[in-house]
Amino acid sequence: MKAIRTDEELECPGIDAALRARGVELVTLPDGIAEADLMREVADADLLLMCYTPITARVIEAAPKLKGIVKYGVGVDAIDIPAAMRRGIPVVNVPEYAEETVAEGAFALMIALAKRLPAIGGAVQRDGWVWPEQRWLGRDISGATVGLVGCGKIGRSMARMAGQGFRARVLAYDPNADRAELAALGIEKVDDLQTMLSACDFVSVHCVLNDKTRGLIGRAELACLKPDAILVNVSRGALIDEAALVEAVVAGRLGGVGLDVYSQEPLATSGHPMSPLFGRDDVILFPHLTFFTVEAMRRLEDDTLARCLEILDGRPVTVRSRDPRLRAQTAGVAFG
């Protein structure tokens, strides 16, 4: 059998070694591979693993032997799932490997900006010392209001860290969340996004990207934020109007921004829509790596390999995600 793994820059030695030990011919391909080149490579493939590379309808149609598509990660918006369903090709992701990990990453970005770590650390590296001048004043999370846009598993982990851990007031905007369930976790549900944003000192984004949430935080929502508010996004770049975000940061209308995700990845210091944010001490640009820890990668490799072996063995592949796009599948899947 033959397997294709795209996005080889994300090293997964455990997956690669285990598949090859099983006798699978494994071909790894780089990020940014052209659609035509990917179509040629999948022509005789039984299994396709992807992380970021778009898997279009044309790619799926070019793979007559394909038995399954495995996203070794969470988000599935780069896969044409309806095209796969028309062919009866199951699509599966690995939704649970980094929930706590990514929440820790979001909290790290938030606390680093609150304590002015980029600004002060950079000044000390440059000058050797700084004195307690007004420009270095940090912020406390304790007693502040933290708002969550989306309150699934990652958002709830973030809420626990901020609320129980740092004694912040935690608000959440999530139309799909149960108010009583959130209240039991110490989270106040707010029904209107702009109302919540206007009350927050810190905002962290944790919702899925779909047609309803694309551009959820636009120019009007950014205008609702306090001028010293700190905004963190570790979910998907397209949830925020990035052009409007750049305008707000450059104009000094936010207290800080921490980003791990972008509509166009990878970033570039010039010629990229987010390039104006480079070099600012009120911005942390992280390269989509809040998931990347020893523990999370071990879980990712173990779960990905388990899904691959189900497909290669001809067994139903286990779908643990609650994403309705994946739960709508009827061929070759078992729901866990």
mmCIF file of C-alpha atoms in Angstrom:
data_model
loop_
_atom_site.group_PDB
_atom_site.id
_atom_site.type_symbol
_atom_site.label_atom_id
_atom_site.label_comp_id
_atom_site.label_asym_id
_atom_site.label_seq_id
_atom_site.Cartn_x
_atom_site.Cartn_y
_atom_site.Cartn_z
ATOM 1 C CA MET A 1 0.000 0.000 0.000
ATOM 2 C CA LYS A 2 1.022 3.596 -0.538
ATOM 3 C CA ALA A 3 0.497 6.557 1.797
ATOM 4 C CA ILE A 4 1.061 10.255 1.125
ATOM 5 C CA ARG A 5 1.839 12.631 3.990
ATOM 6 C CA THR A 6 1.766 16.315 3.114
ATOM 7 C CA ASP A 7 3.346 19.108 5.167
ATOM 8 C CA GLU A 8 6.541 17.174 5.842
ATOM 9 C CA GLU A 9 7.944 20.231 7.654
ATOM 10 C CA LEU A 10 5.869 19.093 10.639
ATOM 11 C CA GLU A 11 8.120 16.236 11.630
ATOM 12 C CA CYS A 12 6.282 13.078 12.711
ATOM 13 C CA PRO A 13 9.012 10.433 12.960
ATOM 14 C CA GLY A 14 6.832 8.004 14.914
ATOM 15 C CA ILE A 15 4.111 7.969 12.264
ATOM 16 C CA ASP A 16 6.570 7.681 9.400
ATOM 17 C CA ALA A 17 8.590 4.874 10.982
ATOM 18 C CA ALA A 18 5.511 2.848 11.999
ATOM 19 C CA LEU A 19 3.930 3.029 8.544
ATOM 20 C CA ARG A 20 7.174 2.027 6.836
ATOM 21 C CA ALA A 21 7.684 -0.814 9.326
ATOM 22 C CA ARG A 22 4.293 -2.120 8.282
ATOM 23 C CA GLY A 23 5.474 -2.228 4.676
ATOM 24 C CA VAL A 24 3.633 0.901 3.527
ATOM 25 C CA GLU A 25 5.333 2.929 0.818
ATOM 26 C CA LEU A 26 5.316 6.400 2.397
ATOM 27 C CA VAL A 27 5.887 9.553 0.366
ATOM 28 C CA THR A 28 6.231 12.848 2.231
ATOM 29 C CA LEU A 29 5.548 16.126 0.447
ATOM 30 C CA PRO A 30 6.374 19.732 1.380
ATOM 31 C CA ASP A 31 4.034 22.469 2.501
ATOM 32 C CA GLY A 32 2.810 24.567 -0.401
ATOM 33 C CA ILE A 33 2.892 21.759 -2.967
ATOM 34 C CA ALA A 34 0.970 22.698 -6.111
ATOM 35 C CA GLU A 35 -2.417 21.067 -6.599
ATOM 36 C CA ALA A 36 -1.314 19.477 -9.888
ATOM 37 C CA ASP A 37 1.744 17.937 -8.229
ATOM 38 C CA LEU A 38 -0.343 16.577 -5.362
ATOM 39 C CA MET A 39 -2.856 15.143 -7.833
ATOM 40 C CA ARG A 40 -0.050 13.278 -9.563
ATOM 41 C CA GLU A 41 1.299 11.892 -6.287
ATOM 42 C CA VAL A 42 -2.084 10.631 -5.005
ATOM 43 C CA ALA A 43 -2.980 8.857 -8.230
ATOM 44 C CA ASP A 44 -1.989 5.460 -6.770
ATOM 45 C CA ALA A 45 -2.290 6.254 -3.053
ATOM 46 C CA ASP A 46 -4.372 4.250 -0.575
ATOM 47 C CA LEU A 47 -4.060 6.725 2.290
ATOM 48 C CA LEU A 48 -3.646 10.497 2.475
ATOM 49 C CA LEU A 49 -2.417 12.283 5.597
ATOM 50 C CA MET A 50 -2.547 16.077 5.671
ATOM 51 C CA CYS A 51 -2.141 18.925 8.107
ATOM 52 C CA TYR A 52 -2.330 22.256 6.252
ATOM 53 C CA THR A 53 -2.268 21.474 2.513
ATOM 54 C CA PRO A 54 -5.680 21.961 0.839
ATOM 55 C CA ILE A 55 -7.274 18.695 -0.217
ATOM 56 C CA THR A 56 -9.565 19.849 -2.996
ATOM 57 C CA ALA A 57 -12.232 17.982 -4.949
ATOM 58 C CA ARG A 58 -9.755 17.709 -7.833
ATOM 59 C CA VAL A 59 -7.191 16.039 -5.587
ATOM 60 C CA ILE A 60 -9.792 13.600 -4.276
ATOM 61 C CA GLU A 61 -11.028 12.758 -7.772
ATOM 62 C CA ALA A 62 -7.439 12.123 -8.880
ATOM 63 C CA ALA A 63 -7.056 9.321 -6.299
ATOM 64 C CA PRO A 64 -9.163 6.324 -7.419
ATOM 65 C CA LYS A 65 -7.615 3.954 -4.836
ATOM 66 C CA LEU A 66 -7.941 6.308 -1.864
ATOM 67 C CA LYS A 67 -9.391 4.604 1.223
ATOM 68 C CA GLY A 68 -9.237 7.473 3.725
ATOM 69 C CA ILE A 69 -8.021 10.971 4.560
ATOM 70 C CA VAL A 70 -6.471 11.607 7.958
ATOM 71 C CA LYS A 71 -5.978 15.152 9.227
ATOM 72 C CA TYR A 72 -3.145 14.917 11.732
ATOM 73 C CA GLY A 73 -4.496 17.856 13.671
ATOM 74 C CA VAL A 74 -7.890 19.360 14.409
ATOM 75 C CA GLY A 75 -9.255 21.788 11.797
ATOM 76 C CA VAL A 76 -10.754 20.231 8.663
ATOM 77 C CA ASP A 77 -11.660 23.363 6.693
ATOM 78 C CA ALA A 78 -8.890 22.656 4.132
ATOM 79 C CA ILE A 79 -10.511 19.351 3.124
ATOM 80 C CA ASP A 80 -13.396 19.203 0.632
ATOM 81 C CA ILE A 81 -15.434 16.841 2.803
ATOM 82 C CA PRO A 82 -18.499 16.754 0.508
ATOM 83 C CA ALA A 83 -16.252 15.618 -2.358
ATOM 84 C CA ALA A 84 -14.846 12.853 -0.161
ATOM 85 C CA MET A 85 -18.323 11.799 0.930
ATOM 86 C CA ARG A 86 -19.452 11.531 -2.689
ATOM 87 C CA ARG A 87 -16.672 9.006 -3.193
ATOM 88 C CA GLY A 88 -17.369 7.211 0.091
ATOM 89 C CA ILE A 89 -13.902 8.143 1.390
ATOM 90 C CA PRO A 90 -13.908 8.636 5.176
ATOM 91 C CA VAL A 91 -12.288 11.760 6.612
ATOM 92 C CA VAL A 92 -11.037 11.834 10.189
ATOM 93 C CA ASN A 93 -9.109 14.235 12.378
ATOM 94 C CA VAL A 94 -7.323 14.020 15.750
ATOM 95 C CA PRO A 95 -9.344 16.415 17.905
ATOM 96 C CA GLU A 96 -8.205 15.714 21.447
ATOM 97 C CA TYR A 97 -4.409 15.625 21.421
ATOM 98 C CA ALA A 98 -3.708 19.266 22.320
ATOM 99 C CA GLU A 99 -6.758 20.754 24.035
ATOM 100 C CA GLU A 100 -4.966 21.569 27.277
ATOM 101 C CA THR A 101 -1.724 22.292 25.419
ATOM 102 C CA VAL A 102 -3.244 24.984 23.194
ATOM 103 C CA ALA A 103 -5.056 26.531 26.146
ATOM 104 C CA GLU A 104 -1.700 26.761 27.938
ATOM 105 C CA GLY A 105 -0.269 28.416 24.834
ATOM 106 C CA ALA A 106 -3.067 30.975 24.727
ATOM 107 C CA PHE A 107 -2.592 31.728 28.408
ATOM 108 C CA ALA A 108 1.151 32.089 27.889
ATOM 109 C CA LEU A 109 0.571 34.685 25.176
ATOM 110 C CA MET A 110 -1.925 36.520 27.379
ATOM 111 C CA ILE A 111 0.260 36.665 30.473
ATOM 112 C CA ALA A 112 3.370 37.578 28.456
ATOM 113 C CA LEU A 113 1.570 40.591 27.004
ATOM 114 C CA ALA A 114 0.008 41.506 30.346
ATOM 115 C CA LYS A 115 3.432 41.549 32.032
ATOM 116 C CA ARG A 116 5.060 43.360 29.058
ATOM 117 C CA LEU A 117 7.574 40.534 28.657
ATOM 118 C CA PRO A 118 8.388 41.212 24.973
ATOM 119 C CA ALA A 119 8.910 44.928 25.601
ATOM 120 C CA ILE A 120 10.877 44.651 28.832
ATOM 121 C CA GLY A 121 12.837 41.575 27.798
ATOM 122 C CA GLY A 122 13.807 43.227 24.520
ATOM 123 C CA ALA A 123 14.893 46.412 26.285
ATOM 124 C CA VAL A 124 17.058 44.487 28.751
ATOM 125 C CA GLN A 125 18.658 42.503 25.951
ATOM 126 C CA ARG A 126 19.395 45.753 24.140
ATOM 127 C CA ASP A 127 20.320 48.081 27.015
ATOM 128 C CA GLY A 128 21.257 45.788 29.903
ATOM 129 C CA TRP A 129 18.704 47.181 32.380
ATOM 130 C CA VAL A 130 15.506 49.206 32.663
ATOM 131 C CA TRP A 131 14.067 51.164 35.581
ATOM 132 C CA PRO A 132 10.404 51.140 36.684
ATOM 133 C CA GLU A 133 9.179 53.889 34.371
ATOM 134 C CA GLN A 134 5.514 54.272 33.420
ATOM 135 C CA ARG A 135 6.085 52.817 29.946
ATOM 136 C CA TRP A 136 6.976 49.416 31.457
ATOM 137 C CA LEU A 137 3.833 49.092 33.619
ATOM 138 C CA GLY A 138 2.263 45.668 33.305
ATOM 139 C CA ARG A 139 -1.240 44.418 34.072
ATOM 140 C CA ASP A 140 -2.719 41.916 36.510
ATOM 141 C CA ILE A 141 -4.988 39.124 35.336
ATOM 142 C CA SER A 142 -6.308 38.670 38.858
ATOM 143 C CA GLY A 143 -9.426 40.798 39.215
ATOM 144 C CA ALA A 144 -9.596 41.509 35.478
ATOM 145 C CA THR A 145 -12.305 40.385 33.053
ATOM 146 C CA VAL A 146 -11.336 37.701 30.543
ATOM 147 C CA GLY A 147 -13.661 37.088 27.599
ATOM 148 C CA LEU A 148 -13.732 33.886 25.558
ATOM 149 C CA VAL A 149 -15.017 33.837 21.994
ATOM 150 C CA GLY A 150 -16.020 30.201 21.786
ATOM 151 C CA CYS A 151 -16.139 28.003 24.869
ATOM 152 C CA GLY A 152 -15.529 24.416 23.852
ATOM 153 C CA LYS A 153 -12.910 22.208 25.482
ATOM 154 C CA ILE A 154 -9.974 24.538 24.831
ATOM 155 C CA GLY A 155 -11.966 27.599 25.879
ATOM 156 C CA ARG A 156 -13.057 25.886 29.077
ATOM 157 C CA SER A 157 -9.472 24.985 29.909
ATOM 158 C CA MET A 158 -8.568 28.623 29.372
ATOM 159 C CA ALA A 159 -11.465 29.646 31.617
ATOM 160 C CA ARG A 160 -10.229 27.369 34.398
ATOM 161 C CA MET A 161 -6.728 28.842 34.214
ATOM 162 C CA ALA A 162 -7.999 32.417 34.265
ATOM 163 C CA GLY A 163 -10.840 31.959 36.736
ATOM 164 C CA GLN A 164 -9.799 29.313 39.231
ATOM 165 C CA GLY A 165 -6.105 29.863 38.674
ATOM 166 C CA PHE A 166 -5.888 33.669 38.581
ATOM 167 C CA ARG A 167 -9.259 34.705 40.059
ATOM 168 C CA ALA A 168 -10.351 36.618 36.986
ATOM 169 C CA ARG A 169 -13.972 37.159 36.032
ATOM 170 C CA VAL A 170 -14.618 34.978 32.969
ATOM 171 C CA LEU A 171 -17.211 35.766 30.299
ATOM 172 C CA ALA A 172 -17.988 33.699 27.214
ATOM 173 C CA TYR A 173 -19.733 34.293 23.913
ATOM 174 C CA ASP A 174 -20.780 30.937 22.476
ATOM 175 C CA PRO A 175 -24.298 30.544 21.027
ATOM 176 C CA ASN A 176 -24.000 26.762 21.221
ATOM 177 C CA ALA A 177 -23.014 26.553 24.886
ATOM 178 C CA ASP A 178 -25.487 25.841 27.670
ATOM 179 C CA ARG A 179 -25.780 28.753 30.103
ATOM 180 C CA ALA A 180 -26.271 26.590 33.201
ATOM 181 C CA GLU A 181 -23.380 24.322 32.237
ATOM 182 C CA LEU A 182 -21.056 27.294 31.848
ATOM 183 C CA ALA A 183 -22.279 28.827 35.102
ATOM 184 C CA ALA A 184 -21.359 25.618 36.921
ATOM 185 C CA LEU A 185 -17.814 26.160 35.653
ATOM 186 C CA GLY A 186 -17.739 29.764 36.865
ATOM 187 C CA ILE A 187 -18.244 31.209 33.360
ATOM 188 C CA GLU A 188 -20.831 33.900 32.617
ATOM 189 C CA LYS A 189 -22.479 33.440 29.222
ATOM 190 C CA VAL A 190 -23.054 36.656 27.239
ATOM 191 C CA ASP A 191 -25.455 36.506 24.298
ATOM 192 C CA ASP A 192 -24.114 39.470 22.351
ATOM 193 C CA LEU A 193 -20.510 39.467 21.147
ATOM 194 C CA GLN A 194 -20.042 43.225 21.054
ATOM 195 C CA THR A 195 -21.463 43.577 24.566
ATOM 196 C CA MET A 196 -18.988 41.030 25.868
ATOM 197 C CA LEU A 197 -16.016 42.556 24.067
ATOM 198 C CA SER A 198 -16.722 45.984 25.509
ATOM 199 C CA ALA A 199 -16.520 44.576 29.049
ATOM 200 C CA CYS A 200 -13.235 42.701 28.674
ATOM 201 C CA ASP A 201 -9.657 43.468 29.631
ATOM 202 C CA PHE A 202 -8.462 40.319 27.857
ATOM 203 C CA VAL A 203 -10.083 38.411 24.976
ATOM 204 C CA SER A 204 -9.086 34.952 23.774
ATOM 205 C CA VAL A 205 -10.533 33.355 20.624
ATOM 206 C CA HIS A 206 -11.373 29.633 20.708
ATOM 207 C CA CYS A 207 -14.079 28.873 18.135
ATOM 208 C CA VAL A 208 -14.084 26.752 15.001
ATOM 209 C CA LEU A 209 -13.867 28.324 11.565
ATOM 210 C CA ASN A 210 -16.897 27.867 9.333
ATOM 211 C CA ASP A 211 -19.119 30.016 7.118
ATOM 212 C CA LYS A 212 -20.834 31.545 10.149
ATOM 213 C CA THR A 213 -17.690 32.409 12.086
ATOM 214 C CA ARG A 214 -15.429 33.627 9.273
ATOM 215 C CA GLY A 215 -14.664 37.291 10.041
ATOM 216 C CA LEU A 216 -16.582 37.017 13.317
ATOM 217 C CA ILE A 217 -14.404 39.700 14.877
ATOM 218 C CA GLY A 218 -14.497 42.506 12.350
ATOM 219 C CA ARG A 219 -13.908 46.238 12.400
ATOM 220 C CA ALA A 220 -17.053 46.914 14.470
ATOM 221 C CA GLU A 221 -16.141 44.275 17.058
ATOM 222 C CA LEU A 222 -12.551 45.518 17.332
ATOM 223 C CA ALA A 223 -13.903 49.016 17.913
ATOM 224 C CA CYS A 224 -15.798 47.702 20.957
ATOM 225 C CA LEU A 225 -12.596 46.690 22.723
ATOM 226 C CA LYS A 226 -11.100 48.888 25.419
ATOM 227 C CA PRO A 227 -8.028 50.801 24.210
ATOM 228 C CA ASP A 228 -5.822 48.805 26.588
ATOM 229 C CA ALA A 229 -7.462 45.413 25.914
ATOM 230 C CA ILE A 230 -5.269 42.455 24.985
ATOM 231 C CA LEU A 231 -6.476 40.123 22.213
ATOM 232 C CA VAL A 232 -5.225 36.539 21.730
ATOM 233 C CA ASN A 233 -6.062 34.165 18.877
ATOM 234 C CA VAL A 234 -4.828 30.557 18.796
ATOM 235 C CA SER A 235 -7.794 29.159 16.849
ATOM 236 C CA ARG A 236 -7.963 30.220 13.165
ATOM 237 C CA GLY A 237 -6.703 33.420 11.579
ATOM 238 C CA ALA A 238 -9.779 33.998 9.437
ATOM 239 C CA LEU A 239 -11.987 34.356 12.522
ATOM 240 C CA ILE A 240 -10.653 37.921 12.705
ATOM 241 C CA ASP A 241 -10.674 40.581 10.000
ATOM 242 C CA GLU A 242 -6.894 40.754 9.869
ATOM 243 C CA ALA A 243 -6.724 43.959 7.844
ATOM 244 C CA ALA A 244 -8.885 45.692 10.444
ATOM 245 C CA LEU A 245 -6.743 44.188 13.220
ATOM 246 C CA VAL A 246 -3.542 45.554 11.685
ATOM 247 C CA GLU A 247 -5.153 48.984 11.390
ATOM 248 C CA ALA A 248 -6.216 48.922 15.049
ATOM 249 C CA VAL A 249 -2.769 47.856 16.285
ATOM 250 C CA VAL A 250 -0.864 50.373 14.170
ATOM 251 C CA ALA A 251 -3.240 53.117 15.308
ATOM 252 C CA GLY A 252 -2.600 52.200 18.960
ATOM 253 C CA ARG A 253 -6.190 51.202 19.681
ATOM 254 C CA LEU A 254 -5.291 47.955 21.499
ATOM 255 C CA GLY A 255 -3.125 47.160 24.490
ATOM 256 C CA GLY A 256 -1.551 44.092 22.907
ATOM 257 C CA VAL A 257 -2.102 41.242 20.470
ATOM 258 C CA GLY A 258 -0.905 37.639 20.639
ATOM 259 C CA LEU A 259 -1.412 35.528 17.505
ATOM 260 C CA ASP A 260 -0.566 31.924 16.702
ATOM 261 C CA VAL A 261 -2.727 31.580 13.568
ATOM 262 C CA TYR A 262 -3.123 33.517 10.324
ATOM 263 C CA SER A 263 -5.259 33.380 7.202
ATOM 264 C CA GLN A 264 -2.085 33.083 5.142
ATOM 265 C CA GLU A 265 0.575 30.783 6.537
ATOM 266 C CA PRO A 266 3.522 30.928 6.739
ATOM 267 C CA LEU A 267 4.113 34.529 7.765
ATOM 268 C CA ALA A 268 6.740 36.716 6.141
ATOM 269 C CA THR A 269 8.484 39.810 7.446
ATOM 270 C CA SER A 270 7.567 41.675 4.252
ATOM 271 C CA GLY A 271 4.921 41.315 1.568
ATOM 272 C CA HIS A 272 2.419 39.606 3.885
ATOM 273 C CA PRO A 273 -0.843 41.190 5.134
ATOM 274 C CA MET A 274 0.424 40.844 8.714
ATOM 275 C CA SER A 275 3.946 42.137 7.990
ATOM 276 C CA PRO A 276 3.262 45.566 9.587
ATOM 277 C CA LEU A 277 3.021 43.829 12.969
ATOM 278 C CA PHE A 278 6.619 42.611 12.950
ATOM 279 C CA GLY A 279 9.016 44.395 15.282
ATOM 280 C CA ARG A 280 6.354 45.716 17.665
ATOM 281 C CA ASP A 281 6.782 45.154 21.401
ATOM 282 C CA ASP A 282 2.989 45.067 21.914
ATOM 283 C CA VAL A 283 2.564 42.112 19.536
ATOM 284 C CA ILE A 284 3.606 38.464 19.808
ATOM 285 C CA LEU A 285 3.578 36.578 16.502
ATOM 286 C CA PHE A 286 3.888 32.843 17.152
ATOM 287 C CA PRO A 287 4.321 30.442 14.188
ATOM 288 C CA HIS A 288 1.271 28.202 14.729
ATOM 289 C CA LEU A 289 3.149 26.207 17.355
ATOM 290 C CA THR A 290 1.107 26.468 20.554
ATOM 291 C CA PHE A 291 0.273 22.773 20.004
ATOM 292 C CA PHE A 292 3.916 21.748 19.697
ATOM 293 C CA THR A 293 5.006 20.085 22.936
ATOM 294 C CA VAL A 294 6.569 16.719 23.661
ATOM 295 C CA GLU A 295 3.405 15.430 25.291
ATOM 296 C CA ALA A 296 0.986 16.692 22.646
ATOM 297 C CA MET A 297 3.066 15.369 19.758
ATOM 298 C CA ARG A 298 3.208 11.946 21.398
ATOM 299 C CA ARG A 299 -0.587 11.925 21.616
ATOM 300 C CA LEU A 300 -0.902 13.218 18.043
ATOM 301 C CA GLU A 301 1.332 10.519 16.606
ATOM 302 C CA ASP A 302 -0.338 7.726 18.588
ATOM 303 C CA ASP A 303 -3.873 8.751 17.609
ATOM 304 C CA THR A 304 -2.974 9.462 13.988
ATOM 305 C CA LEU A 305 -1.310 6.087 13.594
ATOM 306 C CA ALA A 306 -4.322 4.346 15.130
ATOM 307 C CA ARG A 307 -6.614 6.008 12.591
ATOM 308 C CA CYS A 308 -4.259 5.129 9.716
ATOM 309 C CA LEU A 309 -4.159 1.469 10.693
ATOM 310 C CA GLU A 310 -7.961 1.317 10.891
ATOM 311 C CA ILE A 311 -8.148 2.575 7.316
ATOM 312 C CA LEU A 312 -5.368 0.344 5.982
ATOM 313 C CA ASP A 313 -6.934 -2.708 7.678
ATOM 314 C CA GLY A 314 -10.310 -1.971 6.097
ATOM 315 C CA ARG A 315 -11.958 -1.287 9.458
ATOM 316 C CA PRO A 316 -14.306 1.652 10.125
ATOM 317 C CA VAL A 317 -12.255 4.665 11.133
ATOM 318 C CA THR A 318 -13.054 6.144 14.544
ATOM 319 C CA VAL A 319 -14.391 9.727 14.427
ATOM 320 C CA ARG A 320 -14.141 11.378 17.845
ATOM 321 C CA SER A 321 -14.717 14.932 16.668
ATOM 322 C CA ARG A 322 -18.059 16.625 17.310
ATOM 323 C CA ASP A 323 -17.682 18.669 14.119
ATOM 324 C CA PRO A 324 -20.995 18.246 12.239
ATOM 325 C CA ARG A 325 -19.134 18.029 8.929
ATOM 326 C CA LEU A 326 -17.415 14.877 10.107
ATOM 327 C CA ARG A 327 -20.438 13.533 11.969
ATOM 328 C CA ALA A 328 -22.450 13.717 8.729
ATOM 329 C CA GLN A 329 -20.397 10.901 7.209
ATOM 330 C CA THR A 330 -22.087 7.546 6.681
ATOM 331 C CA ALA A 331 -19.455 5.423 4.928
ATOM 332 C CA GLY A 332 -16.464 3.796 6.546
ATOM 333 C CA VAL A 333 -16.754 5.501 9.930
ATOM 334 C CA ALA A 334 -17.594 4.619 13.529
ATOM 335 C CA PHE A 335 -18.367 7.406 15.975
ATOM 336 C CA GLY A 336 -16.526 7.418 19.261
#
